[in-house]
Short mmCIF file of C-alpha atoms in Angstrom, two decimals:
data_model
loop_
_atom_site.label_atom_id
_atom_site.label_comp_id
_atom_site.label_asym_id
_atom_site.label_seq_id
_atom_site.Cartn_x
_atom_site.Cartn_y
_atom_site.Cartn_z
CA UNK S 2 89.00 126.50 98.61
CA UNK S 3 91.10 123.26 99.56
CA UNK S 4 93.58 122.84 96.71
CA UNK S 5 94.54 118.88 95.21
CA UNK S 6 97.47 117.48 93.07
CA UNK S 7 95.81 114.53 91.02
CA UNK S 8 98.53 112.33 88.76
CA UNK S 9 96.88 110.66 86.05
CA UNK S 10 99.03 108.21 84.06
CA UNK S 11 96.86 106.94 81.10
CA UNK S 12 94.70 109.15 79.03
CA UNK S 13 92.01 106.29 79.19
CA UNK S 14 92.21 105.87 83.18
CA UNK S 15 90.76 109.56 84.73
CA UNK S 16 89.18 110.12 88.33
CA UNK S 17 85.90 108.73 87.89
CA UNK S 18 83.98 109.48 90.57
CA UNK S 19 86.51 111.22 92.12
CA UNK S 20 85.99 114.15 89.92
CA UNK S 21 82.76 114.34 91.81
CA UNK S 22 83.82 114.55 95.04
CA UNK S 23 86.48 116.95 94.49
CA UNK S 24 84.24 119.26 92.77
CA UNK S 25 84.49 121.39 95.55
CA UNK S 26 88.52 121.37 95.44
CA UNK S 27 90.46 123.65 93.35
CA UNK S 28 91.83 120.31 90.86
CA UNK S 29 95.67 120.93 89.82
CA UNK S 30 96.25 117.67 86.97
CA UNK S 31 99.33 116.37 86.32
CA UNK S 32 99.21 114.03 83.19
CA UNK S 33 102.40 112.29 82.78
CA UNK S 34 101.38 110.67 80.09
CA UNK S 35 101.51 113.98 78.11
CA UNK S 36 104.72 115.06 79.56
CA UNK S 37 103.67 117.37 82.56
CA UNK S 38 106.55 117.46 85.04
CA UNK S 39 105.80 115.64 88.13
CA UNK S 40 106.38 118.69 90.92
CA UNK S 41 109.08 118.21 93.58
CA UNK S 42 107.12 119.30 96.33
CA UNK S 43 103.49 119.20 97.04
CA UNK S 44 102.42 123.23 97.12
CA UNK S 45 98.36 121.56 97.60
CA UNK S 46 96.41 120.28 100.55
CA UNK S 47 96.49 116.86 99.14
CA UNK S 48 97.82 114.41 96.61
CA UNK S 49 96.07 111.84 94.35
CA UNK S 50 97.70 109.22 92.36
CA UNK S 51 95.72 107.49 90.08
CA UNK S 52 96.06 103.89 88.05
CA UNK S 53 98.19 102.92 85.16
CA UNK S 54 99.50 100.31 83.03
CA UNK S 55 103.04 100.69 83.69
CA UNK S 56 104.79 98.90 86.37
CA UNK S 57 106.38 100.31 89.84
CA UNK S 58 109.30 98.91 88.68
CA UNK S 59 109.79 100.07 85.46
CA UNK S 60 110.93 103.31 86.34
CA UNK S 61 114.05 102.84 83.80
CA UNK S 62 110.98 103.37 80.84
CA UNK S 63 109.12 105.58 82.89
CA UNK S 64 111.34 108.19 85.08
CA UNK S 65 108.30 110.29 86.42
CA UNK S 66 107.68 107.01 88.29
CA UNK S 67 110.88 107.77 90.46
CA UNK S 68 109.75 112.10 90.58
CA UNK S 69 106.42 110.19 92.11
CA UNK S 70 107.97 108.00 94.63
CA UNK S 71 109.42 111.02 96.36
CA UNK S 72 106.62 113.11 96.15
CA UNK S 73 104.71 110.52 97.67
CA UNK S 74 107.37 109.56 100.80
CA UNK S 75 107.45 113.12 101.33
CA UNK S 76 103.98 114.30 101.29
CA UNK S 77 103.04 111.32 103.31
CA UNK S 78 105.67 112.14 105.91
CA UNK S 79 104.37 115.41 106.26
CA UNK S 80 101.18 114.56 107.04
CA UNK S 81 99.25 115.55 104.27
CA UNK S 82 96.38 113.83 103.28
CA UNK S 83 97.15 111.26 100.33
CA UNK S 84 95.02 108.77 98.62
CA UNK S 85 96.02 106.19 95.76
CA UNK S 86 94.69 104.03 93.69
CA UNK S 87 95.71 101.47 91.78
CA UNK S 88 99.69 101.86 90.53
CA UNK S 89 99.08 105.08 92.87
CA UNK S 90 98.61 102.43 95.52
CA UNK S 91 101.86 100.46 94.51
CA UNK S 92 103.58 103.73 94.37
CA UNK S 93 103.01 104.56 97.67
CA UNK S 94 103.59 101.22 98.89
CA UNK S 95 107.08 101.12 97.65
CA UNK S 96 107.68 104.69 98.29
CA UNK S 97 107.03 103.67 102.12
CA UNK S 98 109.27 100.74 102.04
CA UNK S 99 106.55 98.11 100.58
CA UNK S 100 107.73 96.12 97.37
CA UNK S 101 106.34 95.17 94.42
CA UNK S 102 106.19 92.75 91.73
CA UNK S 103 104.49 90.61 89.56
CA UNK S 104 101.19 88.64 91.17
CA UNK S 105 100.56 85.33 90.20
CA UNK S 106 97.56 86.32 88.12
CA UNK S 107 96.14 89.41 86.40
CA UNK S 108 92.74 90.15 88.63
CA UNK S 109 90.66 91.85 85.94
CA UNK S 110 86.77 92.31 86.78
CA UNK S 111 84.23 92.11 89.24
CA UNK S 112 85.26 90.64 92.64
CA UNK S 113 84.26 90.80 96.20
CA UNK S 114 86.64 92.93 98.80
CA UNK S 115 86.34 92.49 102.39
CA UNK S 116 87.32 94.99 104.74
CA UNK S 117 89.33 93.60 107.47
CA UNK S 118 89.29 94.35 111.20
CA UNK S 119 91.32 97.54 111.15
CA UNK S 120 88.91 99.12 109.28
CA UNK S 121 86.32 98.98 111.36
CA UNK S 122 87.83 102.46 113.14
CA UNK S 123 89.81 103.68 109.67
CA UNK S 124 88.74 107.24 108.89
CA UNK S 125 87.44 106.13 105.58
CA UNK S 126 86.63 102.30 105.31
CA UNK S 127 84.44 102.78 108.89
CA UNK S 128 80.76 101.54 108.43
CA UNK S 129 82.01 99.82 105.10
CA UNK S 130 79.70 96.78 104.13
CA UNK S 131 81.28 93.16 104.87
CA UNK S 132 81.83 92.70 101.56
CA UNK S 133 81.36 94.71 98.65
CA UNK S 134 81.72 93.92 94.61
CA UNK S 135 84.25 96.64 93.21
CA UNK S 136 86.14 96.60 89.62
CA UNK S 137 90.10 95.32 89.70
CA UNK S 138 92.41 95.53 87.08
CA UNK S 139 95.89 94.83 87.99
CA UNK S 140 98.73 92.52 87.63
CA UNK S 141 101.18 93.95 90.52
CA UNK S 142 100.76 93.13 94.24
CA UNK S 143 102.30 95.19 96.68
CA UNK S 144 103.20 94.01 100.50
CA UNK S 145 102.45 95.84 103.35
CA UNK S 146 105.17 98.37 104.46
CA UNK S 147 106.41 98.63 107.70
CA UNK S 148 104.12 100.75 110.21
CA UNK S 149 100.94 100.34 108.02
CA UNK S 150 97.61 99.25 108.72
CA UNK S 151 96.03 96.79 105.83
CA UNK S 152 92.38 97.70 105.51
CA UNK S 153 90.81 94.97 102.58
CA UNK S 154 91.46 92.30 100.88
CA UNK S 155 90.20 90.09 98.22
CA UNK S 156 90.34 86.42 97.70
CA UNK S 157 92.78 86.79 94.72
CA UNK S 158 95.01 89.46 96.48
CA UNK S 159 95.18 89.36 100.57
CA UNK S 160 96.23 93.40 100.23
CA UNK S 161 93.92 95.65 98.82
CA UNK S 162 93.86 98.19 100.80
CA UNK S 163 96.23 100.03 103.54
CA UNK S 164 96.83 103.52 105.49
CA UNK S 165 99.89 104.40 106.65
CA UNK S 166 99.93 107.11 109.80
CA UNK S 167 96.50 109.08 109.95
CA UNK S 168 95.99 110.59 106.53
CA UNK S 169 97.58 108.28 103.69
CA UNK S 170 95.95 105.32 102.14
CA UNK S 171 96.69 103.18 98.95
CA UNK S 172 93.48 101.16 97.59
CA UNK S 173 94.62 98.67 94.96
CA UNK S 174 91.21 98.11 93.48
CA UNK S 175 89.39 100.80 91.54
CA UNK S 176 86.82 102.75 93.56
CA UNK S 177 86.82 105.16 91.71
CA UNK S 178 85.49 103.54 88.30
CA UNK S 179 82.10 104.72 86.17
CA UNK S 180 80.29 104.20 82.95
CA UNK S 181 83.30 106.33 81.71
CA UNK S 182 86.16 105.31 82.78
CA UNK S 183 84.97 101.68 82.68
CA UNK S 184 84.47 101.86 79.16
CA UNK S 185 87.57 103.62 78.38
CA UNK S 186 89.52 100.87 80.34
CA UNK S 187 87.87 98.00 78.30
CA UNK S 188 88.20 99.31 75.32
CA UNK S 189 92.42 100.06 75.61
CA UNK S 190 92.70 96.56 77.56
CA UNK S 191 92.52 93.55 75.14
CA UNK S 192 96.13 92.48 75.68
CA UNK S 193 95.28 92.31 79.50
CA UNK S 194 91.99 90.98 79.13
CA UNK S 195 93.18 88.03 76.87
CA UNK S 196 95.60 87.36 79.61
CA UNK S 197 93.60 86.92 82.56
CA UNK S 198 90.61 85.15 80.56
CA UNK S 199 88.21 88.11 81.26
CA UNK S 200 85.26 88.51 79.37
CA UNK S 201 84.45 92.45 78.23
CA UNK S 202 81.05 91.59 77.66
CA UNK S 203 80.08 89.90 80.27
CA UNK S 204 82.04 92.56 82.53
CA UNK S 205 79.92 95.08 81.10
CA UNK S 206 76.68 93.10 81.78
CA UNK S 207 77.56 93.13 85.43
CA UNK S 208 78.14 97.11 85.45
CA UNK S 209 74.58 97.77 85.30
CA UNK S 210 73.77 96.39 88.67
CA UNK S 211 77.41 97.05 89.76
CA UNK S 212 78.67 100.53 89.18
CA UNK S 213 75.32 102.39 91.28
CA UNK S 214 76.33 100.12 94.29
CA UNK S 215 80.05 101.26 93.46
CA UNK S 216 79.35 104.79 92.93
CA UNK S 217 77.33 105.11 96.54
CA UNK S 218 80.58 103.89 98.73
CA UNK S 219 83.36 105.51 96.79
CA UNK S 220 81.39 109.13 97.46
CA UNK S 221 81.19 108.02 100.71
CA UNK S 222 85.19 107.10 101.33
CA UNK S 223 86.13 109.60 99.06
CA UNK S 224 84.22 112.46 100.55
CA UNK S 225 85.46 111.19 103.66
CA UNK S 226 89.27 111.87 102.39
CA UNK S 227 87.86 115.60 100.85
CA UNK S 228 87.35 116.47 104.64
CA UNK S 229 90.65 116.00 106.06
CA UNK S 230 92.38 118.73 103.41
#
């Protein structure tokens, strides 16, 4: 059985569908926001890093941040399959020589992300539709670090997506979300939501039609990622 680090930062922000396609992994979690050590070295197959609402950059308030950015430059350098989402996507930006800071506007909500050309032949995004609605909550943008490949973007944020060498990918917006972790999101956010003048309810309304059409791709791209451990 293929073994997988996940980091989850926020108690309210879990894998999503990621849980189901790792079910066949043996699942080592790391919750940093209950204190687990972030390990030096990666002992698994693979690494996951999931969203959060601290910054990259605020690694001062949140040391583990700094534990994360090594663990990512060096799991990434030795090949090992990574994927990232969210902050995990910033992390590994920056931990590849990427920066990043604040974006001009929170993107919070339903908006369109179009692959670009690269993906066409990317191990995951391949066969991707031209443009698909997926859930965003962020305020950070990263750039693209030196050697990478960008693989989406959306009309609020021209990086959403990248993979550095063969096996390492950050995805800024959040494939992996459900009913659950959806939910759980909205209901912690109000401070964010205020600030980008997004509506919870009429989010919500959209997730019925959304989250199936969500749900079908990220199994997809993530079960994609399950095979190269």
């Amino acid at each position: 059985m293929k073994r997988v680090l996940l980091i989850q930062h926020e108690p309210f922000e879990g894998p999503g569908t990621l849980r189901d396609a790792l079910s066949g992994c043996d699942l080592r979690l790391v919750r940093t926001f209950a204190g687990d050590p972030v390990p030096t070295t990666l002992a698994e197959d693979g690494l996951v890093v999931l969203g959060g609402g601290m910054a990259v950059y605020e690694a001062d308030c949140h040391p583990h941040l700094e534990d994360e950015l090594r663990l990512l430059q060096a799991a990434s350098n030795a090949g090992r399959p990574v994927l990232c989402i969210c902050l995990g996507s910033q992390l590994l930006a920056a931990a590849l020589g990427g920066s990043v800071a604040k974006a001009p506007r929170k993107e919070i909500g339903w908006f369109d992300v179009s692959p670009l050309p690269a993906a066409r032949d990317d191990a995951l995004f391949a066969g991707s539709p031209a443009s698909f609605a997926a859930f965003h909550w962020h305020g950070d943008a990263f750039t693209l670090p030196g050697g990478a490949v960008p693989l989406a973007a959306s009309a609020m944020t021209p990086l959403q997506a990248f993979r550095m060498g063969p096996r390492a990918w950050g995805i800024q917006f959040h494939l992996e979300t459900d009913a659950q972790v959806l939910d759980a999101m909205l209901d912690s956010g109000a401070e964010d939501l205020r600030d980008a003048g997004a509506d919870a309810a009429a989010i919500r309304a959209s997730a019925a039609a959304e989250l199936p059409r969500l749900r079908d791709l990220a199994l997809r791209i993530f079960g994609r990622w399950v095979a190269l451990l």
